[in-house]
CSV table of C-alpha atoms in Angstrom, one decimal:
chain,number,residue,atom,x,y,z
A,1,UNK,CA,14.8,28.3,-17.0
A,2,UNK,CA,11.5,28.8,-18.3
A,3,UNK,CA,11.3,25.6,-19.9
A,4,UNK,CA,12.2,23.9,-16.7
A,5,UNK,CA,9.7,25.3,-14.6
A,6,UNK,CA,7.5,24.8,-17.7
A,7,UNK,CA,7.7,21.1,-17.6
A,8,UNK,CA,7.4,20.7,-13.7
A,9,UNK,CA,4.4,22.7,-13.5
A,10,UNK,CA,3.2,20.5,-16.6
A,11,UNK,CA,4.0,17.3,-15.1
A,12,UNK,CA,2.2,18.6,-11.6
A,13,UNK,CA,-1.3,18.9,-12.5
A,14,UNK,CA,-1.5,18.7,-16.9
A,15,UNK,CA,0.3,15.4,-17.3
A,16,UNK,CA,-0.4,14.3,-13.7
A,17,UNK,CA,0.6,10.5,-14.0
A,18,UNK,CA,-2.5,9.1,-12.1
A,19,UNK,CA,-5.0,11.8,-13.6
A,20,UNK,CA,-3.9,11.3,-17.3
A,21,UNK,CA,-1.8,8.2,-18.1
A,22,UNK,CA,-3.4,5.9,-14.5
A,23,UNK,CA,0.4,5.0,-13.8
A,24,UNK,CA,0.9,3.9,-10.2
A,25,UNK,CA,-2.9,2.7,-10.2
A,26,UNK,CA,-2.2,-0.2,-7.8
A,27,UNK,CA,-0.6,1.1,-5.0
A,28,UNK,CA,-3.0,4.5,-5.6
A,29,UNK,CA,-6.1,2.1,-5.0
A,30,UNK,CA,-4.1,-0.6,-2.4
A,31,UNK,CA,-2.9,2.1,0.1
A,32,UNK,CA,-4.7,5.2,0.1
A,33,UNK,CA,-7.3,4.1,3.3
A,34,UNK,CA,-5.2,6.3,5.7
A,35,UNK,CA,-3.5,9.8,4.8
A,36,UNK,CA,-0.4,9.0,6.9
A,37,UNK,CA,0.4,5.7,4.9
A,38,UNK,CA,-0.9,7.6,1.7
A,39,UNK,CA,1.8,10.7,2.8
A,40,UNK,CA,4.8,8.3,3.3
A,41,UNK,CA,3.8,6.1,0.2
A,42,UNK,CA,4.0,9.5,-1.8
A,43,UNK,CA,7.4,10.6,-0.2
A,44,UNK,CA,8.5,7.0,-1.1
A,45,UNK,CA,7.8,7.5,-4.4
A,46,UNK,CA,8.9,11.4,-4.9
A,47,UNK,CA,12.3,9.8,-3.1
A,48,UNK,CA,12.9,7.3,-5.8
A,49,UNK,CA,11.8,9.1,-8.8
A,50,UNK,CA,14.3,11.8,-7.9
A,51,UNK,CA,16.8,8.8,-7.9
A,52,UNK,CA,16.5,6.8,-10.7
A,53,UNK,CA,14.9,9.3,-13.4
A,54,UNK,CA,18.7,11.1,-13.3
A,55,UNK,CA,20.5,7.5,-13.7
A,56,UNK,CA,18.4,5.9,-16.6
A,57,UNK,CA,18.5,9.5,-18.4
A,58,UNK,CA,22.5,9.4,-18.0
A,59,UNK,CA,22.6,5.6,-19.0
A,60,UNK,CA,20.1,6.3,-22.1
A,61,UNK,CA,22.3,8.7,-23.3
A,62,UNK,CA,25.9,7.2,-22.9
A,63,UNK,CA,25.0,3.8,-23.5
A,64,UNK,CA,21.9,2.7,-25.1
A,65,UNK,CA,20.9,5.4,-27.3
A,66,UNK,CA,22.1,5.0,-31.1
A,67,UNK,CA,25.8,5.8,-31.8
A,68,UNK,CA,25.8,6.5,-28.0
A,69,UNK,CA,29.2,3.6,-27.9
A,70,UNK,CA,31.3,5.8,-30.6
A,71,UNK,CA,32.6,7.5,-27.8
A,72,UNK,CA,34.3,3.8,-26.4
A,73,UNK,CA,35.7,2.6,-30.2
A,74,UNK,CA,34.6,4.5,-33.4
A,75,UNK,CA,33.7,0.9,-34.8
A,76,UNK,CA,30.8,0.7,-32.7
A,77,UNK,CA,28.9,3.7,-34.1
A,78,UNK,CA,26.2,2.0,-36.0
A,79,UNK,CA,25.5,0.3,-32.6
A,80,UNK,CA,22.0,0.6,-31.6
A,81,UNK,CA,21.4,-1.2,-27.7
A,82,UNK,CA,18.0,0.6,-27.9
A,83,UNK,CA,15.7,-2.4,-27.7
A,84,UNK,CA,17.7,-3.1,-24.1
A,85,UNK,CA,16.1,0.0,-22.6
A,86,UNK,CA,13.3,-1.9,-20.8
A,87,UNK,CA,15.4,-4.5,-19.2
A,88,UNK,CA,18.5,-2.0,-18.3
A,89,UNK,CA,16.0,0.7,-16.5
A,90,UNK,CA,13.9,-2.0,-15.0
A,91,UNK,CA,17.5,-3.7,-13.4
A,92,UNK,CA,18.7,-0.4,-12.5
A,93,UNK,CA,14.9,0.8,-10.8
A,94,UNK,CA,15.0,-2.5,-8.6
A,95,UNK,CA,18.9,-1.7,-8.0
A,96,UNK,CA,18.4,1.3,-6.8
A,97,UNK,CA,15.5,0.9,-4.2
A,98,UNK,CA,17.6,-1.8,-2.6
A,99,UNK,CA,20.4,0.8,-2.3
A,100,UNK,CA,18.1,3.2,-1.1
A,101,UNK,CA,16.8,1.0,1.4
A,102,UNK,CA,20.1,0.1,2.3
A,103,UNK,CA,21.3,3.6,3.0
A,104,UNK,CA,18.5,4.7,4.4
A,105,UNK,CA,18.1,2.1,7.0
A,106,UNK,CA,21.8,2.7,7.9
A,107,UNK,CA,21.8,6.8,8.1
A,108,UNK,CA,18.4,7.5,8.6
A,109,UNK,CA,16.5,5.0,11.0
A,110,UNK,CA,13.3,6.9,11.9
A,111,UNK,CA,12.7,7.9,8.0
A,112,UNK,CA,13.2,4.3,7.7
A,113,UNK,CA,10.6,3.4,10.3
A,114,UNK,CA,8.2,5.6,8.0
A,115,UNK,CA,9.1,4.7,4.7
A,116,UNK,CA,10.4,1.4,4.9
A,117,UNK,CA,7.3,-0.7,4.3
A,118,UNK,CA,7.1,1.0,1.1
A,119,UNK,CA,10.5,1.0,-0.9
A,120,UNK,CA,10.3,-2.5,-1.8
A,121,UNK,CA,6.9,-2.1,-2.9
A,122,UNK,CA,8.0,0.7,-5.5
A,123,UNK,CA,10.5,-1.5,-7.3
A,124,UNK,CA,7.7,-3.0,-9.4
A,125,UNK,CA,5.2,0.3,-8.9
A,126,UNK,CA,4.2,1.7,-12.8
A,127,UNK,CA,4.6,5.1,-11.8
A,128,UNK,CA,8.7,4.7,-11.9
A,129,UNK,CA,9.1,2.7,-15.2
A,130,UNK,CA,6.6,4.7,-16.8
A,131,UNK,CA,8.8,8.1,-15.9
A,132,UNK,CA,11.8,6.9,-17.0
A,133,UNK,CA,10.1,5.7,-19.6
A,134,UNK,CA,8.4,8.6,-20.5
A,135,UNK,CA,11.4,10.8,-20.3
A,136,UNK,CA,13.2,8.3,-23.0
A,137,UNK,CA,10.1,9.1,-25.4
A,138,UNK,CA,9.9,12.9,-24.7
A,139,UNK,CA,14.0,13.1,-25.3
A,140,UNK,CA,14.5,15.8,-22.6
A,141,UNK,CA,17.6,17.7,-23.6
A,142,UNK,CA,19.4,18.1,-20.0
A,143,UNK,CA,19.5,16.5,-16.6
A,144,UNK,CA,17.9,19.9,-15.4
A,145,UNK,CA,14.9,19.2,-17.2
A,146,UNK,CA,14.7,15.4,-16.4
A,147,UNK,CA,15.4,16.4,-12.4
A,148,UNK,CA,11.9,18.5,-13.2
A,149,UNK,CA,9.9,16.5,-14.5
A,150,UNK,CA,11.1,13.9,-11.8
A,151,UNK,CA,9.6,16.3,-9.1
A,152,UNK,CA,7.1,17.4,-10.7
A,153,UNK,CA,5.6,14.5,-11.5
A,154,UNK,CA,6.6,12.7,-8.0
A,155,UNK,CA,4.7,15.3,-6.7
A,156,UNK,CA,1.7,15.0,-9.1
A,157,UNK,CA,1.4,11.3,-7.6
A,158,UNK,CA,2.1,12.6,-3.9
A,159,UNK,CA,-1.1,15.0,-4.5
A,160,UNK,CA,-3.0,12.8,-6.0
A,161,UNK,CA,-2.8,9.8,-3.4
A,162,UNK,CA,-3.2,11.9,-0.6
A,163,UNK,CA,-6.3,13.9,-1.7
A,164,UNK,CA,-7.7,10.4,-2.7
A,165,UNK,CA,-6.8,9.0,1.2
A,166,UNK,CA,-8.8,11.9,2.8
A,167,UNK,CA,-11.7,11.2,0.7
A,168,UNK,CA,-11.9,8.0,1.3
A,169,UNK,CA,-11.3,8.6,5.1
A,170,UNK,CA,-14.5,11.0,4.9
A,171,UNK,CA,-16.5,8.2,2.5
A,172,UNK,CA,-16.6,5.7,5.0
A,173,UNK,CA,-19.4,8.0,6.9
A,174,UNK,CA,-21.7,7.7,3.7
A,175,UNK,CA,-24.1,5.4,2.4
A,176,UNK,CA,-23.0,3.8,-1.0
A,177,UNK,CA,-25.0,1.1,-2.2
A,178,UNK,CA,-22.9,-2.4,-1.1
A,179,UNK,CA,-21.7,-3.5,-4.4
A,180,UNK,CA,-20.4,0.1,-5.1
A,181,UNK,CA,-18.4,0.0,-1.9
A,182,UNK,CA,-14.0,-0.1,-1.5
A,183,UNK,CA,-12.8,-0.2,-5.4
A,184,UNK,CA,-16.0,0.5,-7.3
A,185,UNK,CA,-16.5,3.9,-5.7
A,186,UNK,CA,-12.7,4.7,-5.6
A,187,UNK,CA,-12.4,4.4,-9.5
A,188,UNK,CA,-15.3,6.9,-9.4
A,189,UNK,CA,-14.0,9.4,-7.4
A,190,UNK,CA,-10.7,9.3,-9.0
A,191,UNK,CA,-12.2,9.7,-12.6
A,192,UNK,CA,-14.3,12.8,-10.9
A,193,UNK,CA,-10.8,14.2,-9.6
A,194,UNK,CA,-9.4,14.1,-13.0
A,195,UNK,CA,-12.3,15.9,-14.7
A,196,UNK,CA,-11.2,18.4,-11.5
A,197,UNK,CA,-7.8,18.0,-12.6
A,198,UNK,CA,-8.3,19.1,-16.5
A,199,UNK,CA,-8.9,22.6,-16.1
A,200,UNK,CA,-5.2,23.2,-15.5
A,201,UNK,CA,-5.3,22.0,-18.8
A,202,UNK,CA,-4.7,25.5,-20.3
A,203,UNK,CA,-1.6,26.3,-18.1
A,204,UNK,CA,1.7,26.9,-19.9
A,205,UNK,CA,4.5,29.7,-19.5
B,1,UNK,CA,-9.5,-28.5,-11.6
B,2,UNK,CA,-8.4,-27.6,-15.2
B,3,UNK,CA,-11.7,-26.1,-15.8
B,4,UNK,CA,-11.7,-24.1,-12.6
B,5,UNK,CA,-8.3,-22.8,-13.1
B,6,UNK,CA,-9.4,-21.2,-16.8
B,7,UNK,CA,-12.9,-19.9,-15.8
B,8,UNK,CA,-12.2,-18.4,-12.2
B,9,UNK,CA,-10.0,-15.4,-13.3
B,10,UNK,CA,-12.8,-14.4,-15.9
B,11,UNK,CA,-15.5,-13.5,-13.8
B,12,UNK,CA,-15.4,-14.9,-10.5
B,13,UNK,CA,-12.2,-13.6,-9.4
B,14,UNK,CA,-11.6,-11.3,-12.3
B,15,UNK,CA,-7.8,-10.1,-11.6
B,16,UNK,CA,-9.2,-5.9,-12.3
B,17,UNK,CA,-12.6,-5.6,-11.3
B,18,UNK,CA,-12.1,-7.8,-8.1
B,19,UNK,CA,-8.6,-8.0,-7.3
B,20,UNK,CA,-7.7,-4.7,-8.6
B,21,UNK,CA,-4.6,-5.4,-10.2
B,22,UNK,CA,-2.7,-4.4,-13.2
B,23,UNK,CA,-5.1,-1.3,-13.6
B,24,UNK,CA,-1.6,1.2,-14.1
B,25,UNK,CA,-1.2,0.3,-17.6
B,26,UNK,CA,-4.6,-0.4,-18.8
B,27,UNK,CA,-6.5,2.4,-19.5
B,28,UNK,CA,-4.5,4.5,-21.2
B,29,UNK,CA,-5.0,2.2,-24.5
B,30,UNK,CA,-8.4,2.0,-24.1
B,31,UNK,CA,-9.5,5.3,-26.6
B,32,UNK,CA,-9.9,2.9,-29.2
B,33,UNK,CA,-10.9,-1.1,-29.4
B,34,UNK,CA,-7.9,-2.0,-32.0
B,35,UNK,CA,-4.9,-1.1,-29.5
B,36,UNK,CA,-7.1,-2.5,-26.6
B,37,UNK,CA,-7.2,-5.9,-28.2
B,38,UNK,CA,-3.7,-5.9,-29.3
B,39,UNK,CA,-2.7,-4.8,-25.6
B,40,UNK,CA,-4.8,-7.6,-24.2
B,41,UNK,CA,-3.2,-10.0,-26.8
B,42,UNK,CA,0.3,-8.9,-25.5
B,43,UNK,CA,-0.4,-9.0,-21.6
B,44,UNK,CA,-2.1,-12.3,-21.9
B,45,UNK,CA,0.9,-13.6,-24.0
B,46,UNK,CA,3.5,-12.5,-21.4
B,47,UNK,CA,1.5,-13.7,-18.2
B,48,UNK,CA,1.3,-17.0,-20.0
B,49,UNK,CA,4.7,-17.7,-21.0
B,50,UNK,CA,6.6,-16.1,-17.5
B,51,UNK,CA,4.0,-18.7,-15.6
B,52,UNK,CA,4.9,-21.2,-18.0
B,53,UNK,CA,8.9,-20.4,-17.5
B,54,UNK,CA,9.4,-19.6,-13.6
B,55,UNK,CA,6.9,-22.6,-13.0
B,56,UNK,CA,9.8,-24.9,-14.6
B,57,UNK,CA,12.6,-22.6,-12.9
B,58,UNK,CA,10.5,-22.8,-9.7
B,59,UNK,CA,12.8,-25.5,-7.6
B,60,UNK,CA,16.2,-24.3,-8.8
B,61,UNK,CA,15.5,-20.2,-8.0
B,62,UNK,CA,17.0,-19.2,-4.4
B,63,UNK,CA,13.9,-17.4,-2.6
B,64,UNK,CA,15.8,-14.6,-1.6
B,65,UNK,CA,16.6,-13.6,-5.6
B,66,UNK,CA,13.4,-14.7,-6.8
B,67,UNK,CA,11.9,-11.4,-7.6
B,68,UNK,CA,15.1,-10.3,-9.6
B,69,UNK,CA,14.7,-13.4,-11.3
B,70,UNK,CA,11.0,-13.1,-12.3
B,71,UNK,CA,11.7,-9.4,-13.0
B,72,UNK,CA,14.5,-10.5,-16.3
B,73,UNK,CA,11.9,-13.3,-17.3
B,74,UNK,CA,9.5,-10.5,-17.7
B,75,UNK,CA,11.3,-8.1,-19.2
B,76,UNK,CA,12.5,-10.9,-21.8
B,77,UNK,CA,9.6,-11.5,-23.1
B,78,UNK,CA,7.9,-7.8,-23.1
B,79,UNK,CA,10.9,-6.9,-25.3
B,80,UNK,CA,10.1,-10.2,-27.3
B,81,UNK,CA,6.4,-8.8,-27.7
B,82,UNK,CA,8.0,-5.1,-28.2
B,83,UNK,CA,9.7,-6.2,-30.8
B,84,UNK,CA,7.2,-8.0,-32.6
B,85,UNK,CA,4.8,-5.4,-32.5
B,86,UNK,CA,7.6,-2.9,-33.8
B,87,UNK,CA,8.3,-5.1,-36.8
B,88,UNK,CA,4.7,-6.1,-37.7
B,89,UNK,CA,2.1,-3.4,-36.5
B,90,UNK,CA,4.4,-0.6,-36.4
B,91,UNK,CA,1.3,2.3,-36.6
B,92,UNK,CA,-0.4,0.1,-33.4
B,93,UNK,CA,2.9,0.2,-31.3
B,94,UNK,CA,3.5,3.8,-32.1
B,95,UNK,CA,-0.2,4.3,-30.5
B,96,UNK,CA,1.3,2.2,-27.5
B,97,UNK,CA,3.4,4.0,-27.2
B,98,UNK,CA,5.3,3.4,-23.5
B,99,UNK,CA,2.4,1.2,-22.6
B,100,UNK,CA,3.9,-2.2,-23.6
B,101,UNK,CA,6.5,-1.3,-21.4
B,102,UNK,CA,5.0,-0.7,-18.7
B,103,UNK,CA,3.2,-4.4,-19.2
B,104,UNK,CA,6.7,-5.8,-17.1
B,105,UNK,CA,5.3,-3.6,-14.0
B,106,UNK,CA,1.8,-5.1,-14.8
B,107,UNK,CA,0.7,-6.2,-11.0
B,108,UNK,CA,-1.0,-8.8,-12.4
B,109,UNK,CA,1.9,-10.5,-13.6
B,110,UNK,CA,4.3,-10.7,-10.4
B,111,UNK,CA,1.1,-11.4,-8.5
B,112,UNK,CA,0.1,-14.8,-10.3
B,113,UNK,CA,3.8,-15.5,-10.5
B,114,UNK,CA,4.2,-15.1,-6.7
B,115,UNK,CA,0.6,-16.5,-5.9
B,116,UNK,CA,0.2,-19.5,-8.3
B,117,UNK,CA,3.3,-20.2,-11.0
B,118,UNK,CA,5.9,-20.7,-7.8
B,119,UNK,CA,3.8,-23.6,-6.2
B,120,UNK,CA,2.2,-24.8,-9.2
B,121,UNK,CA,3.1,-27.3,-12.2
B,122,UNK,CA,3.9,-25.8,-15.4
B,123,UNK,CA,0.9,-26.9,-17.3
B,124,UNK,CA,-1.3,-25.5,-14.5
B,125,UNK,CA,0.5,-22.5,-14.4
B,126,UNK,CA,0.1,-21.8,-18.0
B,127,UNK,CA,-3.3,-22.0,-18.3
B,128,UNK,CA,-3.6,-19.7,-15.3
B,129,UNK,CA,-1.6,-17.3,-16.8
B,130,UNK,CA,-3.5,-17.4,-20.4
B,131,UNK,CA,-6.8,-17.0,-17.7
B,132,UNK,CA,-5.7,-13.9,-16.2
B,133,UNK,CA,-4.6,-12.3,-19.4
B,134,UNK,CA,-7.7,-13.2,-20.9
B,135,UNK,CA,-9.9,-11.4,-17.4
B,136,UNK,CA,-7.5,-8.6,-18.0
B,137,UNK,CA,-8.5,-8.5,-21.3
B,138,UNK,CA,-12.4,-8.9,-21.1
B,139,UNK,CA,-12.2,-5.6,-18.9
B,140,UNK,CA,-9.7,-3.8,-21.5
B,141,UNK,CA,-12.0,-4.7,-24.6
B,142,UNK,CA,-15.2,-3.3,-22.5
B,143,UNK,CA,-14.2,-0.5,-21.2
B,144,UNK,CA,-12.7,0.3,-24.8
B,145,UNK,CA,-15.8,-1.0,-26.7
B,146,UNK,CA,-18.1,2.2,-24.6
B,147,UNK,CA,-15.7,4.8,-24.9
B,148,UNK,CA,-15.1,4.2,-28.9
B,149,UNK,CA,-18.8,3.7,-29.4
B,150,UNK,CA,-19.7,6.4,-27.4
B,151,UNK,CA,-16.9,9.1,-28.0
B,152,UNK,CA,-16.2,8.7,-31.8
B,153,UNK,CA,-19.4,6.5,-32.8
B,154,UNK,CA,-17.4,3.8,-34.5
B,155,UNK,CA,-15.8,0.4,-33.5
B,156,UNK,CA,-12.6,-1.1,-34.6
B,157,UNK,CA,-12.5,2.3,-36.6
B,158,UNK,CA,-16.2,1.5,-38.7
B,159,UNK,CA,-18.4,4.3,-38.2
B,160,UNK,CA,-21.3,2.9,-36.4
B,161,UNK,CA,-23.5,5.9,-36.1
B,162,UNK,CA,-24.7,7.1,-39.7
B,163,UNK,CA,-23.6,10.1,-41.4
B,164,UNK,CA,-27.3,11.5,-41.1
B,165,UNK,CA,-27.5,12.1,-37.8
B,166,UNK,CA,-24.9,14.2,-36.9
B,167,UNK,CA,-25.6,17.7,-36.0
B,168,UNK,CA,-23.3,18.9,-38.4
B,169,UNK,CA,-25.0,16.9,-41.4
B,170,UNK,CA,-28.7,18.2,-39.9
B,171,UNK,CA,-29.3,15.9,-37.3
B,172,UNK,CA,-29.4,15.4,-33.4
B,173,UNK,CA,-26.8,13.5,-32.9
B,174,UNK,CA,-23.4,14.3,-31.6
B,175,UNK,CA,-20.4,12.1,-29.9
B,176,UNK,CA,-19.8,12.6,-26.4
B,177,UNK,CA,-16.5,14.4,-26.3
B,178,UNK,CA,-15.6,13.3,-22.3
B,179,UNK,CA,-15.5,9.6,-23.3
B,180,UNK,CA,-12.3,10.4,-24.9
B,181,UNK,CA,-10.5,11.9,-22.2
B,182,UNK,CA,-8.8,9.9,-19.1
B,183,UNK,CA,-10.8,10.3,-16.9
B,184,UNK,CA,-13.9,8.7,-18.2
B,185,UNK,CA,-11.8,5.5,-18.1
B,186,UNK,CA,-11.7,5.0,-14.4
B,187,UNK,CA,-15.4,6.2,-14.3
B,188,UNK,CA,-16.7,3.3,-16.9
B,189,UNK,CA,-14.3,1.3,-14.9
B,190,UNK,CA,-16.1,2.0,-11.9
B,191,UNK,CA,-19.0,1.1,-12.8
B,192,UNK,CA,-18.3,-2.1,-14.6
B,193,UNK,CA,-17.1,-2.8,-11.3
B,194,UNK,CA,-20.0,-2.4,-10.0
B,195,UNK,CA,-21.7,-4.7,-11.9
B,196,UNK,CA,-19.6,-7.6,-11.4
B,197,UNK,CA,-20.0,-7.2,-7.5
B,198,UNK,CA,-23.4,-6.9,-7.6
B,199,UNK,CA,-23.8,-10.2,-9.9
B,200,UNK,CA,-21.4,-11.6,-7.5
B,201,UNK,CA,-23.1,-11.2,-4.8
B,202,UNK,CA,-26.3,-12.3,-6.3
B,203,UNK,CA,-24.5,-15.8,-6.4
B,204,UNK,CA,-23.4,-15.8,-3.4
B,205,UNK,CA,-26.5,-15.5,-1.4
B,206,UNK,CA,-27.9,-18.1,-3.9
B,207,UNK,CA,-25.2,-20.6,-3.0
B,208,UNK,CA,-26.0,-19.7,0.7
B,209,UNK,CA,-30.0,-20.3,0.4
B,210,UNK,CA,-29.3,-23.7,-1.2
C-alpha cells in the first residue's frame, strides 16, 4: 500500500511528466490559452492514461516480455517479441482512443461535447507513449501500482497545463518585449514552474 | 525550389523555435552534447525516410486510414533506428533511454507527413524531411552545447574549463549546478527562441522597407 501511494505521489509533483521528462510539450504549449480547453485537454488525457497504461502493462507481461509465450507452447520460451513493444503499444494507444471516442460519444454525449475535440489529438500526444513506456522501463510489479502511476502522473500533466493556462490568461495584460511574446515566454515560465516544482523533490514515504 | 525546401526549416521556419513542434521528446537528452547529436541523427533519419516512404504510398493510402498508416511506417523505422543504436552504441541508447521511442510521437514527424510528404513528390519530400530533422537538430545541439558547457565545463565529455580554476583545486570557478536539471532546458529554450524571433523580425521589416 505504501508503495502505491509512494509512486502516485512521486509521479504527481517529483517525476511530473512535463516538469522533468517535457513529455506532452506540444499540446502543453498548443492549447493552454484558455483554462476551460486546458481543464478538458487534461481530463482527456487523465481519461486515456487510466485506459491504456493497464492494457500495454497486461500485454507487456503476457506477450512481449521474454519467455512471456511459454505459457502458449513450452517451445517458445527462448522467445523474445521485446523489440515489438513500440509498434504494439503505439497500435493499441491509437486503438483505444478510437474506442474511447466511440463509447463515449454513444453513452456520454455532453462529456463528448467537452472532450471530443481532444481524443484524437491524444493518440499521437508524447505524454501516453512515454507512460507506457516508462512503466515498461521501471518494471512495476502489479497492475495496482501501474493504475498509480497512471493517475498520478495524468494528474501531474492535468496540474501542470492548467496552472500554465491561467498564467498565460493573466500574461496577456503585461508588457513583454515583441519577440519574447506567445512561445518564447511560455518556455520561460514553464522552466520557472519546474524550478517551483523541484522542491517536492525530497518527498518520499 | 530545391534550395528553398532545404534551407526554410533551418532558420526561417525552424520546426521548434517557430512552429513549436516536436519539443516532447527533445530536451530530455540534452544534459550532454554526445546523446543530443545522436538523437538528432536518429529524428532526422526517421523524418527523412517516412517522407520519403508515404510520399511513394501517397496515392494508393485511403484518407480515412491514413494516420494508422503513417503511424506503422513510423514505428518501423524507430525500431529500425532502436535497434541499431542497441547493437552499436549500446552505452548511448541506455542514456536514451525511452527517448527514441518517444521519436514515433515526435509532432514534427506526422506534421511534415500530413503538411508536405502527402502532396509532394518523393524526392521533394525527402529533402524536406532531412531539413526538418536537421532544424530539429540545430536547436537539440544548442541547447545541449550551453547546458554541458555551462553545467559540467566540458563538451563532447573534454573538460573545457582547466583543472586550476575550480574552487576546489584553489580557484574561483565553479559549474552551474541548475544547468543540469530540467528545467533549465525550457529556459535556454526560451530564450533561443527569442533570438530567432527577434532576427526574424529584423528581416522582415527589411524586406518591407525595400
Amino acid at each position: 500500500m505504501e508503495q502505491i501511494i509512494d509512486i502516485f505521489v512521486r509521479s504527481v509533483f517529483v517525476e511530473n511528466m512535463i516538469f522533468a521528462y517535457f513529455l506532452g510539450m506540444c499540446s502543453y504549449l498548443a492549447v493552454s490559452k484558455t483554462v476551460k480547453t486546458a481543464s478538458g485537454l487534461g481530463l482527456a488525457v487523465i481519461f486515456v492514461l487510466l485506459i491504456t497504461l493497464p492494457v500495454n502493462y497486461l500485454l507487456d507481461r503476457y506477450v512481449l516480455s521474454p519467455g512471456a509465450l511459454a505459457r502458449i507452447n513450452p517451445e517458445w520460451a527462448n522467445v523474445d517479441l521485446g523489440f515489438l513493444s513500440y509498434i504494439l503499444f503505439i497500435a493499441v494507444i491509437a486503438a483505444m482512443v478510437q474506442l474511447v471516442e466511440m463509447v463515449v460519444e454513444k453513452f456520454a454525449p455532453a462529456l463528448y461535447n467537452n472532450l471530443g475535440i481532444f481524443l484524437p489529438l491524444i493518440a499521437v500526444n508524447c505524454a501516453i507513449l512515454g507512460g507506457s513506456l516508462f512503466m515498461q522501463e521501471r518494471a512495476y510489479q502489479n497492475i495496482w501500482q501501474v493504475l498509480a502511476f497512471a493517475l498520478g502522473s495524468g494528474l501531474g500533466w492535468f496540474l501542470a497545463i492548467v496552472s500554465i493556462a491561467a498564467i498565460r490568461e493573466k500574461l496577456s495584460y503585461s508588457n513583454i518585449p515583441a519577440p519574447m511574446r506567445g512561445l518564447g515566454i511560455a518556455f520561460i515560465i514553464t522552466g520557472l514552474m519546474g524550478i517551483a516544482f523541484m522542491s517536492f523533490m525530497g518527498i518520499q514515504f | 525550389m530545391n534550395k528553398r525546401i532545404f534551407l526554410d526549416p533551418l532558420f526561417k521556419n525552424n520546426p521548434v523555435s517557430v512552429l513549436a513542434l516536436g519539443i516532447c521528446s527533445a530536451l530530455a537528452v540534452t544534459v550532454k552534447m554526445e546523446p543530443a547529436l545522436v538523437m538528432a541523427l536518429s529524428v532526422t533519419l526517421v523524418t527523412g525516410f517516412s517522407g520519403l516512404i508515404l510520399s511513394m504510398l501517397r496515392n494508393t493510402i485511403p484518407d480515412r486510414i491514413r494516420i494508422i498508416v503513417q503511424l506503422v511506417v513510423i514505428a518501423s523505422l524507430v525500431i529500425l533506428v532502436d535497434q541499431i543504436l542497441k547493437a552499436f552504441a549500446y552505452p548511448i541508447s541506455k542514456e536514451l533511454s525511452v527517448f527514441v521511442g518517444l521519436i514515433i510521437t515526435n509532432c514534427i514527424i506526422m506534421g511534415r507527413i500530413e503538411a508536405f510528404a502527402l502532396h509532394n513528390k518523393p524526392f521533394h519530400a525527402f529533402v524536406d524531411g532531412i531539413a526538418n530533422g536537421l532544424g530539429y537538430g540545430i536547436i537539440l545541439v544548442a541547447v545541449s552545447f550551453f547546458r554541458e558547457l555551462f553545467g559540467s565545463g566540458t563538451l563532447m565529455g573534454y573538460p573545457l574549463i582547466p583543472e586550476k580554476w575550480y574552487v576546489s583545486a584553489g580557484g574561483f570557478y565553479e559549474n552551474n549546478g541548475l544547468f543540469i536539471l530540467p528545467p533549465m532546458a525550457l529556459i535556454v529554450v526560451g530564450l533561443i527562441v527569442w533570438v530567432f524571433n527577434a532576427r526574424n523580425a529584423k528581416k522582415d521589416k527589411k524586406a518591407w522597407n525595400k
